[in-house]
mmCIF file of C-alpha atoms in Angstrom:
data_model
loop_
_atom_site.group_PDB
_atom_site.id
_atom_site.type_symbol
_atom_site.label_atom_id
_atom_site.label_comp_id
_atom_site.label_asym_id
_atom_site.label_seq_id
_atom_site.Cartn_x
_atom_site.Cartn_y
_atom_site.Cartn_z
ATOM 1 C CA CYS A 1 -72.811 -3.375 152.566
ATOM 2 C CA ARG A 2 -70.157 -3.103 150.082
ATOM 3 C CA GLY A 3 -66.610 -2.458 150.981
ATOM 4 C CA ALA A 4 -63.035 -3.567 150.715
ATOM 5 C CA ALA A 5 -60.643 -4.171 153.602
ATOM 6 C CA THR A 6 -56.889 -4.271 153.123
ATOM 7 C CA GLY A 7 -54.645 -5.581 155.844
ATOM 8 C CA SER A 8 -50.810 -5.443 155.719
ATOM 9 C CA THR A 9 -48.103 -6.600 158.122
ATOM 10 C CA ARG A 10 -44.859 -4.934 158.859
ATOM 11 C CA THR A 11 -41.978 -7.330 158.394
ATOM 12 C CA THR A 12 -39.860 -5.963 161.262
ATOM 13 C CA ALA A 13 -40.540 -3.818 164.355
ATOM 14 C CA GLY A 14 -38.574 -0.524 164.445
ATOM 15 C CA PRO A 15 -37.264 0.963 161.190
ATOM 16 C CA ALA A 16 -39.774 2.178 158.757
ATOM 17 C CA TRP A 17 -38.103 -0.001 155.878
ATOM 18 C CA PRO A 18 -37.104 -3.521 156.547
ATOM 19 C CA SER A 19 -33.550 -3.970 156.890
ATOM 20 C CA PRO A 20 -31.913 -4.931 153.483
ATOM 21 C CA ALA A 21 -30.974 -8.438 154.755
ATOM 22 C CA ARG A 22 -34.636 -9.189 155.179
ATOM 23 C CA THR A 23 -36.101 -7.744 152.240
ATOM 24 C CA THR A 24 -34.816 -10.045 149.732
ATOM 25 C CA ALA A 25 -36.443 -11.022 146.613
ATOM 26 C CA TRP A 26 -36.985 -14.647 148.041
ATOM 27 C CA SER A 27 -39.222 -13.948 150.926
ATOM 28 C CA PRO A 28 -41.534 -11.186 150.580
ATOM 29 C CA PRO A 29 -43.267 -9.860 153.610
ATOM 30 C CA THR A 30 -46.659 -11.272 154.064
ATOM 31 C CA PRO A 31 -49.524 -9.704 152.368
ATOM 32 C CA ALA A 32 -52.713 -11.457 152.208
ATOM 33 C CA SER A 33 -55.880 -10.454 150.581
ATOM 34 C CA PRO A 34 -59.094 -11.851 151.397
ATOM 35 C CA SER A 35 -62.084 -10.267 149.742
ATOM 36 C CA ASP A 36 -65.529 -10.996 148.839
ATOM 37 C CA THR A 37 -68.426 -8.877 147.686
ATOM 38 C CA THR A 38 -67.243 -6.558 150.546
ATOM 39 C CA SER A 39 -64.024 -6.935 149.013
ATOM 40 C CA SER A 40 -61.402 -7.169 151.801
ATOM 41 C CA ARG A 41 -57.828 -7.675 151.017
ATOM 42 C CA ALA A 42 -54.525 -7.482 152.865
ATOM 43 C CA SER A 43 -51.372 -6.033 151.674
ATOM 44 C CA THR A 44 -47.680 -5.784 152.418
ATOM 45 C CA PRO A 45 -46.177 -3.100 154.427
ATOM 46 C CA ARG A 46 -46.421 0.566 153.137
ATOM 47 C CA SER A 47 -47.925 -0.792 149.944
ATOM 48 C CA ALA A 48 -51.477 -0.130 150.214
ATOM 49 C CA SER A 49 -52.155 3.024 148.427
ATOM 50 C CA CYS A 50 -55.033 4.879 147.528
ATOM 51 C CA LYS A 51 -55.787 5.213 143.881
ATOM 52 C CA ALA A 52 -58.574 6.127 141.557
ATOM 53 C CA ASP A 53 -61.999 6.275 142.603
ATOM 54 C CA LYS A 54 -62.330 3.901 145.489
ATOM 55 C CA CYS A 55 -59.574 1.607 144.311
ATOM 56 C CA VAL A 56 -56.533 0.351 146.420
ATOM 57 C CA ILE A 57 -53.530 -1.680 145.500
ATOM 58 C CA ALA A 58 -51.769 -3.893 147.805
ATOM 59 C CA SER A 59 -48.330 -5.277 146.766
ATOM 60 C CA SER A 60 -45.909 -7.677 148.229
ATOM 61 C CA GLY A 61 -42.219 -8.520 147.141
ATOM 62 C CA PHE A 62 -39.354 -6.364 146.441
ATOM 63 C CA GLN A 63 -39.902 -2.996 147.812
ATOM 64 C CA GLY A 64 -37.979 -1.172 145.264
ATOM 65 C CA ASP A 65 -40.062 -2.621 142.673
ATOM 66 C CA ILE A 66 -43.137 -2.060 144.350
ATOM 67 C CA LYS A 67 -42.367 1.564 145.036
ATOM 68 C CA ALA A 68 -41.601 2.182 141.533
ATOM 69 C CA LEU A 69 -44.846 0.225 140.182
ATOM 70 C CA GLN A 70 -47.101 2.138 142.516
ATOM 71 C CA LYS A 71 -45.450 5.403 141.613
ATOM 72 C CA ASN A 72 -45.875 4.580 137.932
ATOM 73 C CA LEU A 73 -49.421 3.811 138.390
ATOM 74 C CA ALA A 74 -50.162 6.901 140.321
ATOM 75 C CA ALA A 75 -48.663 8.962 137.640
ATOM 76 C CA ARG A 76 -50.682 7.080 135.068
ATOM 77 C CA GLU A 77 -53.829 7.671 137.049
ATOM 78 C CA LEU A 78 -53.221 11.411 137.122
ATOM 79 C CA LEU A 79 -52.592 11.685 133.545
ATOM 80 C CA TYR A 80 -55.776 9.877 132.963
ATOM 81 C CA GLN A 81 -57.772 12.172 134.956
ATOM 82 C CA HIS A 82 -56.168 15.082 133.023
ATOM 83 C CA GLN A 83 -56.852 13.574 129.610
ATOM 84 C CA HIS A 84 -60.419 12.138 130.209
ATOM 85 C CA ASN A 85 -61.859 14.281 132.830
ATOM 86 C CA LYS A 86 -62.750 11.646 135.089
ATOM 87 C CA ARG A 87 -61.272 9.234 137.674
ATOM 88 C CA MET A 88 -60.130 5.916 136.665
ATOM 89 C CA SER A 89 -62.589 3.119 137.490
ATOM 90 C CA CYS A 90 -61.290 -0.005 139.215
ATOM 91 C CA PRO A 91 -61.647 -2.391 136.241
ATOM 92 C CA ALA A 92 -59.698 0.349 134.114
ATOM 93 C CA MET A 93 -56.887 0.395 136.775
ATOM 94 C CA ALA A 94 -56.915 -3.482 136.751
ATOM 95 C CA GLN A 95 -56.239 -3.587 133.102
ATOM 96 C CA LEU A 96 -53.602 -0.859 133.316
ATOM 97 C CA LEU A 97 -51.787 -2.789 136.111
ATOM 98 C CA SER A 98 -51.842 -5.940 134.029
ATOM 99 C CA ASN A 99 -50.424 -4.059 131.028
ATOM 100 C CA THR A 100 -47.862 -2.275 133.118
ATOM 101 C CA LEU A 101 -46.627 -5.705 134.464
ATOM 102 C CA TYR A 102 -46.613 -7.381 131.213
ATOM 103 C CA TYR A 103 -44.669 -4.603 129.782
ATOM 104 C CA LYS A 104 -41.762 -5.828 131.691
ATOM 105 C CA ARG A 105 -42.397 -9.518 130.821
ATOM 106 C CA PHE A 106 -38.616 -10.056 130.386
ATOM 107 C CA PHE A 107 -37.330 -8.255 133.443
ATOM 108 C CA PRO A 108 -40.432 -8.315 135.800
ATOM 109 C CA TYR A 109 -41.434 -6.148 138.586
ATOM 110 C CA TYR A 110 -40.946 -8.495 141.582
ATOM 111 C CA ALA A 111 -44.430 -7.417 143.073
ATOM 112 C CA PHE A 112 -47.531 -9.639 143.666
ATOM 113 C CA ASN A 113 -50.341 -7.392 143.653
ATOM 114 C CA VAL A 114 -54.004 -7.427 144.761
ATOM 115 C CA LEU A 115 -56.212 -4.745 143.533
ATOM 116 C CA GLY A 116 -59.465 -4.088 145.386
ATOM 117 C CA GLY A 117 -62.265 -1.462 145.095
ATOM 118 C CA LEU A 118 -65.746 -0.804 143.914
ATOM 119 C CA ASP A 119 -66.597 -1.372 140.498
ATOM 120 C CA SER A 120 -68.993 0.917 138.374
ATOM 121 C CA GLU A 121 -71.952 -0.770 139.960
ATOM 122 C CA GLY A 122 -70.836 -0.108 143.454
ATOM 123 C CA LYS A 123 -70.008 -3.823 144.038
ATOM 124 C CA GLY A 124 -66.724 -4.751 145.623
ATOM 125 C CA CYS A 125 -64.164 -6.263 143.243
ATOM 126 C CA VAL A 126 -60.848 -7.830 143.779
ATOM 127 C CA TYR A 127 -58.273 -8.385 141.253
ATOM 128 C CA SER A 128 -55.357 -10.799 141.957
ATOM 129 C CA TYR A 129 -52.234 -10.724 139.810
ATOM 130 C CA ASP A 130 -48.838 -12.507 139.344
ATOM 131 C CA ALA A 131 -45.630 -10.941 138.732
ATOM 132 C CA VAL A 132 -46.079 -10.528 135.177
ATOM 133 C CA GLY A 133 -49.683 -9.310 134.791
ATOM 134 C CA SER A 134 -51.810 -12.255 134.675
ATOM 135 C CA TYR A 135 -55.020 -11.350 136.573
ATOM 136 C CA GLU A 136 -58.390 -12.557 137.442
ATOM 137 C CA ARG A 137 -61.320 -10.908 139.099
ATOM 138 C CA THR A 138 -62.209 -12.990 142.101
ATOM 139 C CA GLY A 139 -64.090 -12.626 145.439
ATOM 140 C CA TYR A 140 -61.067 -12.886 147.667
ATOM 141 C CA SER A 141 -57.333 -13.397 147.381
ATOM 142 C CA ALA A 142 -54.070 -13.666 149.269
ATOM 143 C CA GLN A 143 -50.541 -12.953 148.050
ATOM 144 C CA GLY A 144 -47.098 -12.943 149.727
ATOM 145 C CA SER A 145 -45.327 -15.225 152.029
ATOM 146 C CA GLY A 146 -48.184 -15.914 154.333
ATOM 147 C CA SER A 147 -50.505 -16.704 151.420
ATOM 148 C CA THR A 148 -50.178 -20.312 151.653
ATOM 149 C CA LEU A 149 -51.452 -20.093 155.191
ATOM 150 C CA ILE A 150 -54.235 -17.766 154.478
ATOM 151 C CA MET A 151 -55.739 -18.836 151.227
ATOM 152 C CA PRO A 152 -57.016 -22.209 152.431
ATOM 153 C CA VAL A 153 -58.808 -20.485 155.176
ATOM 154 C CA LEU A 154 -60.496 -18.084 152.971
ATOM 155 C CA ASP A 155 -61.233 -20.869 150.468
ATOM 156 C CA ASN A 156 -62.971 -22.719 153.397
ATOM 157 C CA GLN A 157 -64.968 -19.917 154.609
ATOM 158 C CA LEU A 158 -65.784 -18.037 151.413
ATOM 159 C CA LYS A 159 -65.811 -20.211 148.492
ATOM 160 C CA SER A 160 -68.911 -21.860 147.074
ATOM 161 C CA PRO A 161 -69.372 -25.493 146.909
ATOM 162 C CA SER A 162 -68.777 -27.062 143.732
ATOM 163 C CA PRO A 163 -70.492 -25.538 140.673
ATOM 164 C CA LEU A 164 -71.669 -28.914 139.785
ATOM 165 C CA LEU A 165 -73.982 -29.046 142.803
ATOM 166 C CA VAL A 166 -77.758 -28.765 142.372
ATOM 167 C CA PRO A 167 -79.269 -26.407 143.450
ATOM 168 C CA ALA A 168 -76.891 -23.786 142.038
ATOM 169 C CA ARG A 169 -75.281 -21.594 144.752
ATOM 170 C CA ASP A 170 -73.710 -18.167 144.858
ATOM 171 C CA ALA A 171 -70.237 -17.876 143.398
ATOM 172 C CA VAL A 172 -68.848 -16.368 146.740
ATOM 173 C CA THR A 173 -70.595 -16.246 150.026
ATOM 174 C CA PRO A 174 -71.408 -12.642 150.661
ATOM 175 C CA LEU A 175 -70.277 -11.098 153.953
ATOM 176 C CA SER A 176 -71.114 -8.147 155.767
ATOM 177 C CA GLU A 177 -68.496 -5.553 156.380
ATOM 178 C CA SER A 178 -67.956 -6.412 160.156
ATOM 179 C CA GLU A 179 -67.726 -10.185 159.023
ATOM 180 C CA ALA A 180 -65.184 -9.547 156.429
ATOM 181 C CA VAL A 181 -63.053 -7.487 158.671
ATOM 182 C CA ASP A 182 -63.195 -9.874 161.565
ATOM 183 C CA LEU A 183 -62.357 -12.795 159.091
ATOM 184 C CA VAL A 184 -59.265 -10.623 157.880
ATOM 185 C CA LYS A 185 -58.099 -10.020 161.531
ATOM 186 C CA ASP A 186 -58.419 -13.932 162.235
ATOM 187 C CA VAL A 187 -56.509 -15.031 159.223
ATOM 188 C CA PHE A 188 -53.762 -12.675 159.885
ATOM 189 C CA ALA A 189 -53.463 -13.660 163.396
ATOM 190 C CA SER A 190 -53.299 -17.203 162.442
ATOM 191 C CA ALA A 191 -50.582 -16.514 159.630
ATOM 192 C CA THR A 192 -48.688 -14.637 162.133
ATOM 193 C CA GLU A 193 -48.218 -17.583 164.277
ATOM 194 C CA ARG A 194 -46.542 -19.677 161.765
ATOM 195 C CA ASP A 195 -45.086 -17.398 159.099
ATOM 196 C CA ILE A 196 -41.905 -15.730 160.350
ATOM 197 C CA TYR A 197 -42.222 -12.880 158.060
ATOM 198 C CA THR A 198 -45.826 -11.912 159.160
ATOM 199 C CA GLY A 199 -46.337 -10.088 162.114
ATOM 200 C CA ASP A 200 -45.948 -6.728 164.054
ATOM 201 C CA LYS A 201 -49.269 -4.960 162.452
ATOM 202 C CA VAL A 202 -51.751 -5.284 159.904
ATOM 203 C CA GLU A 203 -53.261 -2.390 157.937
ATOM 204 C CA ILE A 204 -56.862 -3.064 157.053
ATOM 205 C CA VAL A 205 -58.368 -0.769 154.316
ATOM 206 C CA VAL A 206 -62.244 -0.780 154.108
ATOM 207 C CA ILE A 207 -63.750 0.701 151.024
ATOM 208 C CA ASN A 208 -67.523 1.261 150.617
ATOM 209 C CA LYS A 209 -69.732 3.658 149.217
ATOM 210 C CA ALA A 210 -69.619 5.818 152.237
ATOM 211 C CA GLY A 211 -65.736 6.217 151.772
ATOM 212 C CA THR A 212 -62.521 4.671 152.619
ATOM 213 C CA ARG A 213 -61.229 3.915 156.184
ATOM 214 C CA ARG A 214 -57.984 2.386 157.513
ATOM 215 C CA GLU A 215 -57.336 0.427 160.666
ATOM 216 C CA TYR A 216 -54.173 -0.796 162.106
ATOM 217 C CA ILE A 217 -54.310 -3.920 164.156
ATOM 218 C CA GLU A 218 -51.351 -5.226 166.281
ATOM 219 C CA LEU A 219 -50.078 -8.717 165.630
ATOM 220 C CA ARG A 220 -47.597 -10.904 167.430
ATOM 221 C CA LYS A 221 -44.058 -9.216 167.317
ATOM 222 C CA ASP A 222 -41.935 -12.129 167.444
ATOM 223 C CA MET B 1 -78.611 14.512 118.399
ATOM 224 C CA THR B 2 -81.540 12.912 120.309
ATOM 225 C CA LYS B 3 -81.939 11.396 123.657
ATOM 226 C CA ASP B 4 -81.431 7.993 122.279
ATOM 227 C CA GLY B 5 -78.756 8.568 119.846
ATOM 228 C CA VAL B 6 -77.287 10.675 117.123
ATOM 229 C CA VAL B 7 -77.966 10.682 113.405
ATOM 230 C CA LEU B 8 -75.522 11.569 110.626
ATOM 231 C CA ALA B 9 -76.549 12.188 107.120
ATOM 232 C CA VAL B 10 -74.197 13.135 104.026
ATOM 233 C CA GLU B 11 -74.613 13.772 100.483
ATOM 234 C CA LYS B 12 -72.250 11.606 98.412
ATOM 235 C CA ARG B 13 -71.965 14.044 95.442
ATOM 236 C CA VAL B 14 -71.909 11.358 92.775
ATOM 237 C CA THR B 15 -70.431 13.255 89.850
ATOM 238 C CA SER B 16 -70.930 10.736 87.023
ATOM 239 C CA PRO B 17 -73.307 7.845 86.510
ATOM 240 C CA LEU B 18 -70.160 5.724 85.936
ATOM 241 C CA LEU B 19 -68.974 6.303 89.433
ATOM 242 C CA GLU B 20 -69.713 3.278 91.911
ATOM 243 C CA PRO B 21 -71.839 4.958 94.801
ATOM 244 C CA SER B 22 -70.706 2.462 97.457
ATOM 245 C CA SER B 23 -67.050 3.687 96.893
ATOM 246 C CA VAL B 24 -67.889 7.088 98.122
ATOM 247 C CA GLU B 25 -67.464 6.590 101.886
ATOM 248 C CA LYS B 26 -68.013 9.756 103.718
ATOM 249 C CA ILE B 27 -69.262 8.249 107.030
ATOM 250 C CA MET B 28 -66.925 5.881 108.736
ATOM 251 C CA GLU B 29 -66.912 4.038 111.751
ATOM 252 C CA ILE B 30 -64.146 4.787 114.525
ATOM 253 C CA ASP B 31 -65.285 2.348 117.156
ATOM 254 C CA GLU B 32 -68.346 0.345 118.089
ATOM 255 C CA HIS B 33 -69.674 3.474 119.885
ATOM 256 C CA VAL B 34 -68.193 6.269 117.732
ATOM 257 C CA GLY B 35 -68.788 7.143 114.048
ATOM 258 C CA CYS B 36 -67.762 10.207 111.964
ATOM 259 C CA ALA B 37 -68.928 12.142 108.983
ATOM 260 C CA MET B 38 -66.491 14.231 106.972
ATOM 261 C CA SER B 39 -66.311 17.143 104.590
ATOM 262 C CA GLY B 40 -63.521 18.386 102.542
ATOM 263 C CA LEU B 41 -60.280 16.581 101.527
ATOM 264 C CA ILE B 42 -61.633 13.109 102.092
ATOM 265 C CA ALA B 43 -58.100 11.645 102.026
ATOM 266 C CA ASP B 44 -56.943 13.790 104.697
ATOM 267 C CA ALA B 45 -59.994 12.727 106.705
ATOM 268 C CA ARG B 46 -59.186 9.024 106.254
ATOM 269 C CA THR B 47 -55.725 9.691 107.992
ATOM 270 C CA LEU B 48 -57.589 11.326 110.935
ATOM 271 C CA VAL B 49 -60.019 8.406 111.128
ATOM 272 C CA GLU B 50 -57.087 5.707 111.041
ATOM 273 C CA HIS B 51 -55.521 7.658 113.954
ATOM 274 C CA ALA B 52 -58.708 7.854 115.861
ATOM 275 C CA ARG B 53 -59.276 4.034 115.280
ATOM 276 C CA VAL B 54 -55.855 3.217 116.745
ATOM 277 C CA GLU B 55 -56.265 5.585 119.598
ATOM 278 C CA THR B 56 -59.619 3.958 120.693
ATOM 279 C CA GLN B 57 -58.325 0.513 120.302
ATOM 280 C CA ASN B 58 -55.139 1.358 122.451
ATOM 281 C CA HIS B 59 -57.405 2.897 125.132
ATOM 282 C CA ARG B 60 -59.473 -0.434 125.246
ATOM 283 C CA PHE B 61 -56.360 -2.300 125.377
ATOM 284 C CA SER B 62 -54.824 -0.331 128.163
ATOM 285 C CA TYR B 63 -58.043 0.409 130.276
ATOM 286 C CA GLY B 64 -60.515 -2.269 129.216
ATOM 287 C CA GLU B 65 -63.070 0.356 128.467
ATOM 288 C CA PRO B 66 -64.473 2.329 125.446
ATOM 289 C CA MET B 67 -62.909 5.800 125.173
ATOM 290 C CA THR B 68 -65.165 8.766 125.691
ATOM 291 C CA VAL B 69 -66.437 10.556 122.574
ATOM 292 C CA GLU B 70 -64.802 13.765 123.837
ATOM 293 C CA SER B 71 -61.417 11.948 124.383
ATOM 294 C CA THR B 72 -61.737 10.439 120.906
ATOM 295 C CA THR B 73 -62.410 13.867 119.467
ATOM 296 C CA GLN B 74 -59.497 15.303 121.393
ATOM 297 C CA ALA B 75 -57.236 12.549 120.035
ATOM 298 C CA ILE B 76 -58.139 13.452 116.480
ATOM 299 C CA CYS B 77 -57.733 17.151 117.065
ATOM 300 C CA ASP B 78 -54.163 16.531 118.616
ATOM 301 C CA LEU B 79 -52.962 15.811 115.144
ATOM 302 C CA ALA B 80 -54.231 19.103 113.657
ATOM 303 C CA LEU B 81 -51.359 21.353 114.562
ATOM 304 C CA ARG B 82 -48.246 19.190 114.227
ATOM 305 C CA PHE B 83 -46.093 21.845 112.648
ATOM 306 C CA GLY B 84 -42.523 22.808 113.481
ATOM 307 C CA GLU B 85 -41.616 20.120 115.987
ATOM 308 C CA GLY B 86 -38.540 19.252 113.887
ATOM 309 C CA ASP B 87 -38.397 16.156 112.074
ATOM 310 C CA GLU B 88 -40.657 13.962 113.801
ATOM 311 C CA GLU B 89 -44.118 13.614 112.296
ATOM 312 C CA SER B 90 -44.177 17.417 111.492
ATOM 313 C CA MET B 91 -46.497 18.347 108.691
ATOM 314 C CA SER B 92 -46.257 20.601 105.786
ATOM 315 C CA ARG B 93 -49.832 21.619 105.532
ATOM 316 C CA PRO B 94 -53.031 21.461 107.716
ATOM 317 C CA PHE B 95 -55.528 18.787 107.327
ATOM 318 C CA GLY B 96 -58.006 20.130 104.922
ATOM 319 C CA VAL B 97 -61.247 18.584 106.450
ATOM 320 C CA SER B 98 -63.939 19.206 108.964
ATOM 321 C CA LEU B 99 -65.408 16.228 110.875
ATOM 322 C CA LEU B 100 -68.673 15.517 112.705
ATOM 323 C CA ILE B 101 -67.955 12.913 115.434
ATOM 324 C CA ALA B 102 -70.943 11.253 116.749
ATOM 325 C CA GLY B 103 -70.780 8.758 119.551
ATOM 326 C CA HIS B 104 -72.446 7.369 122.709
ATOM 327 C CA ASP B 105 -70.703 6.988 125.922
ATOM 328 C CA GLU B 106 -71.517 6.791 129.647
ATOM 329 C CA ASN B 107 -72.433 10.652 129.438
ATOM 330 C CA GLY B 108 -74.991 9.592 126.885
ATOM 331 C CA PRO B 109 -75.186 10.590 123.127
ATOM 332 C CA SER B 110 -72.791 13.510 121.879
ATOM 333 C CA LEU B 111 -71.852 15.131 118.769
ATOM 334 C CA TYR B 112 -68.707 17.052 118.123
ATOM 335 C CA TYR B 113 -67.568 19.291 115.134
ATOM 336 C CA THR B 114 -63.918 19.720 114.418
ATOM 337 C CA ASP B 115 -62.195 22.082 112.017
ATOM 338 C CA PRO B 116 -58.707 22.179 110.484
ATOM 339 C CA SER B 117 -57.390 24.470 113.394
ATOM 340 C CA GLY B 118 -57.894 21.495 115.800
ATOM 341 C CA THR B 119 -60.575 23.261 117.826
ATOM 342 C CA PHE B 120 -63.661 21.173 118.473
ATOM 343 C CA TRP B 121 -67.114 22.149 119.667
ATOM 344 C CA GLN B 122 -70.023 20.094 120.948
ATOM 345 C CA CYS B 123 -73.233 20.632 119.201
ATOM 346 C CA ASN B 124 -76.589 19.404 119.358
ATOM 347 C CA ALA B 125 -77.012 19.633 115.744
ATOM 348 C CA LYS B 126 -74.535 20.692 112.922
ATOM 349 C CA ALA B 127 -74.098 20.914 109.170
ATOM 350 C CA ILE B 128 -70.827 21.169 107.480
ATOM 351 C CA GLY B 129 -69.653 21.392 103.851
ATOM 352 C CA SER B 130 -71.039 23.529 101.036
ATOM 353 C CA GLY B 131 -74.558 24.780 101.675
ATOM 354 C CA SER B 132 -73.970 24.459 105.460
ATOM 355 C CA GLU B 133 -75.112 27.941 106.229
ATOM 356 C CA GLY B 134 -78.479 27.438 104.940
ATOM 357 C CA ALA B 135 -78.537 23.938 106.504
ATOM 358 C CA ASP B 136 -77.430 25.180 109.892
ATOM 359 C CA SER B 137 -80.289 27.843 109.973
ATOM 360 C CA SER B 138 -82.798 25.015 108.974
ATOM 361 C CA LEU B 139 -81.566 22.948 111.700
ATOM 362 C CA GLN B 140 -81.926 25.805 114.270
ATOM 363 C CA ASP B 141 -85.461 26.070 113.283
ATOM 364 C CA GLN B 142 -86.485 22.427 113.392
ATOM 365 C CA TYR B 143 -84.155 20.952 116.086
ATOM 366 C CA ASN B 144 -85.322 20.318 119.534
ATOM 367 C CA LYS B 145 -84.216 18.171 122.357
ATOM 368 C CA GLU B 146 -87.257 15.992 122.368
ATOM 369 C CA LEU B 147 -86.608 14.415 118.949
ATOM 370 C CA THR B 148 -86.687 10.714 118.387
ATOM 371 C CA ILE B 149 -84.347 8.945 116.150
ATOM 372 C CA ALA B 150 -86.909 8.584 113.395
ATOM 373 C CA GLU B 151 -87.861 12.202 113.559
ATOM 374 C CA ALA B 152 -84.103 13.226 113.478
ATOM 375 C CA GLU B 153 -83.624 11.028 110.524
ATOM 376 C CA THR B 154 -86.316 12.792 108.609
ATOM 377 C CA ILE B 155 -85.134 16.194 109.617
ATOM 378 C CA ALA B 156 -81.472 15.468 108.482
ATOM 379 C CA LEU B 157 -82.689 14.166 105.338
ATOM 380 C CA SER B 158 -85.169 16.837 104.429
ATOM 381 C CA ILE B 159 -82.360 19.491 105.125
ATOM 382 C CA LEU B 160 -80.138 17.640 102.776
ATOM 383 C CA LYS B 161 -82.652 17.561 100.220
ATOM 384 C CA GLN B 162 -83.219 21.304 100.546
ATOM 385 C CA VAL B 163 -79.400 22.007 99.943
ATOM 386 C CA MET B 164 -78.774 19.298 97.288
ATOM 387 C CA GLU B 165 -78.946 19.981 93.740
ATOM 388 C CA GLU B 166 -79.980 16.343 92.668
ATOM 389 C CA LYS B 167 -82.851 14.410 93.761
ATOM 390 C CA VAL B 168 -82.481 12.259 96.906
ATOM 391 C CA THR B 169 -81.948 8.605 96.178
ATOM 392 C CA PRO B 170 -80.408 5.746 98.197
ATOM 393 C CA ASN B 171 -77.280 5.952 95.999
ATOM 394 C CA ASN B 172 -76.466 9.529 96.551
ATOM 395 C CA VAL B 173 -76.985 9.952 100.391
ATOM 396 C CA ASP B 174 -75.580 7.959 103.335
ATOM 397 C CA ILE B 175 -77.111 7.845 106.802
ATOM 398 C CA ALA B 176 -75.731 6.399 110.023
ATOM 399 C CA LYS B 177 -76.904 6.506 113.602
ATOM 400 C CA VAL B 178 -74.927 5.870 116.903
ATOM 401 C CA SER B 179 -77.666 4.519 119.258
ATOM 402 C CA PRO B 180 -75.956 3.233 121.254
ATOM 403 C CA SER B 181 -73.685 1.528 118.744
ATOM 404 C CA TYR B 182 -72.718 2.630 115.273
ATOM 405 C CA HIS B 183 -74.965 1.528 112.376
ATOM 406 C CA LEU B 184 -74.480 2.499 108.758
ATOM 407 C CA TYR B 185 -77.786 2.265 107.000
ATOM 408 C CA THR B 186 -78.295 -0.141 104.020
ATOM 409 C CA PRO B 187 -79.771 1.170 100.916
ATOM 410 C CA ALA B 188 -83.057 -0.381 101.989
ATOM 411 C CA GLU B 189 -83.161 1.447 105.069
ATOM 412 C CA VAL B 190 -82.274 4.758 103.447
ATOM 413 C CA GLU B 191 -84.989 4.090 101.059
ATOM 414 C CA ALA B 192 -87.455 3.760 103.985
ATOM 415 C CA VAL B 193 -86.387 7.167 105.300
ATOM 416 C CA ILE B 194 -86.640 8.747 101.928
ATOM 417 C CA ALA B 195 -90.144 7.398 101.769
ATOM 418 C CA ARG B 196 -91.267 9.181 104.962
ATOM 419 C CA LEU B 197 -90.123 12.557 103.683
#
């Protein structure tokens, strides 16, 4: 099945917004975004938002910039709908996000994004960004303070063996939806153990042709 | 307009044997999937086509996808009524040109007709310019939805022949099609269509 899962973690228990002392530019809360053909990603607190036709963005970093960026994209998406009489496809949103970020190349949005959704063929797609808009379509991705803990696990589980091997194998190991969601839960639980900023809860968003659903999973609160 | 694409045909109106026919350009490409035929003040049309080209490329840059034909047409028509907005880009007179915009996008092939008021209509078949009333009624008789590209070429050219004063030669007509990408016919290809008339 094709879908996307987004998980996010809350940095602190309690207030809706992390206290200013925590939310510094230096240590973004942990977002992480694994994804594969079923497209699962994880994102930072309150920054998974629904956009476009089955497309979700997850951002980690400075919350002020994240809010501004996501509001900007939401407005652009609405304008697009009015002008072109259709919803924005995920690849179009991907390009738009890249351009929006590069537009502020010399005063960047401190936001590390992962975009996930279904492309025009209904396959899962994940786009991973840096702060200035460099992007790549991948099968899975992780961003944020826990990314260094999560990405190696995803690589190990999902990445293909070397492209030099014969016979040729698939670029990314296809997973079923439940396998992908379980993987997301596992990697977040692991990241929570060692990364101080990751924890409390993870929000998992699954996108497939049936629709979009969200799950909240509790994590260690210390 | 056919199921496989759209055919545009124009009379070049070569007024003198000294006039270089290839310099009379009345069908132009806007993007790989959109072309346009013009009638009226050709210089005004060039401005509109240039604007459309910029808009389609901007769209490709921003969204990584081709612009729909309707949006392209809307972008052109947005220019038509720029009067009285103060100093910025306001015009002193309307664009004296009608356009036929032919293209292919995810909704299939489509044809739009624009006029100086900035209104546009989607059509299955249309004739513009002098002699267009007669040509339009011929189109109404001969057009049907099941045409192939080849049949559409023949019909377009035969109707041109009816309304033109001179004989149809590869030098005084232009044909282009968008199926699914824009292609302007070479004189040899035009010759081949003429031969089928």
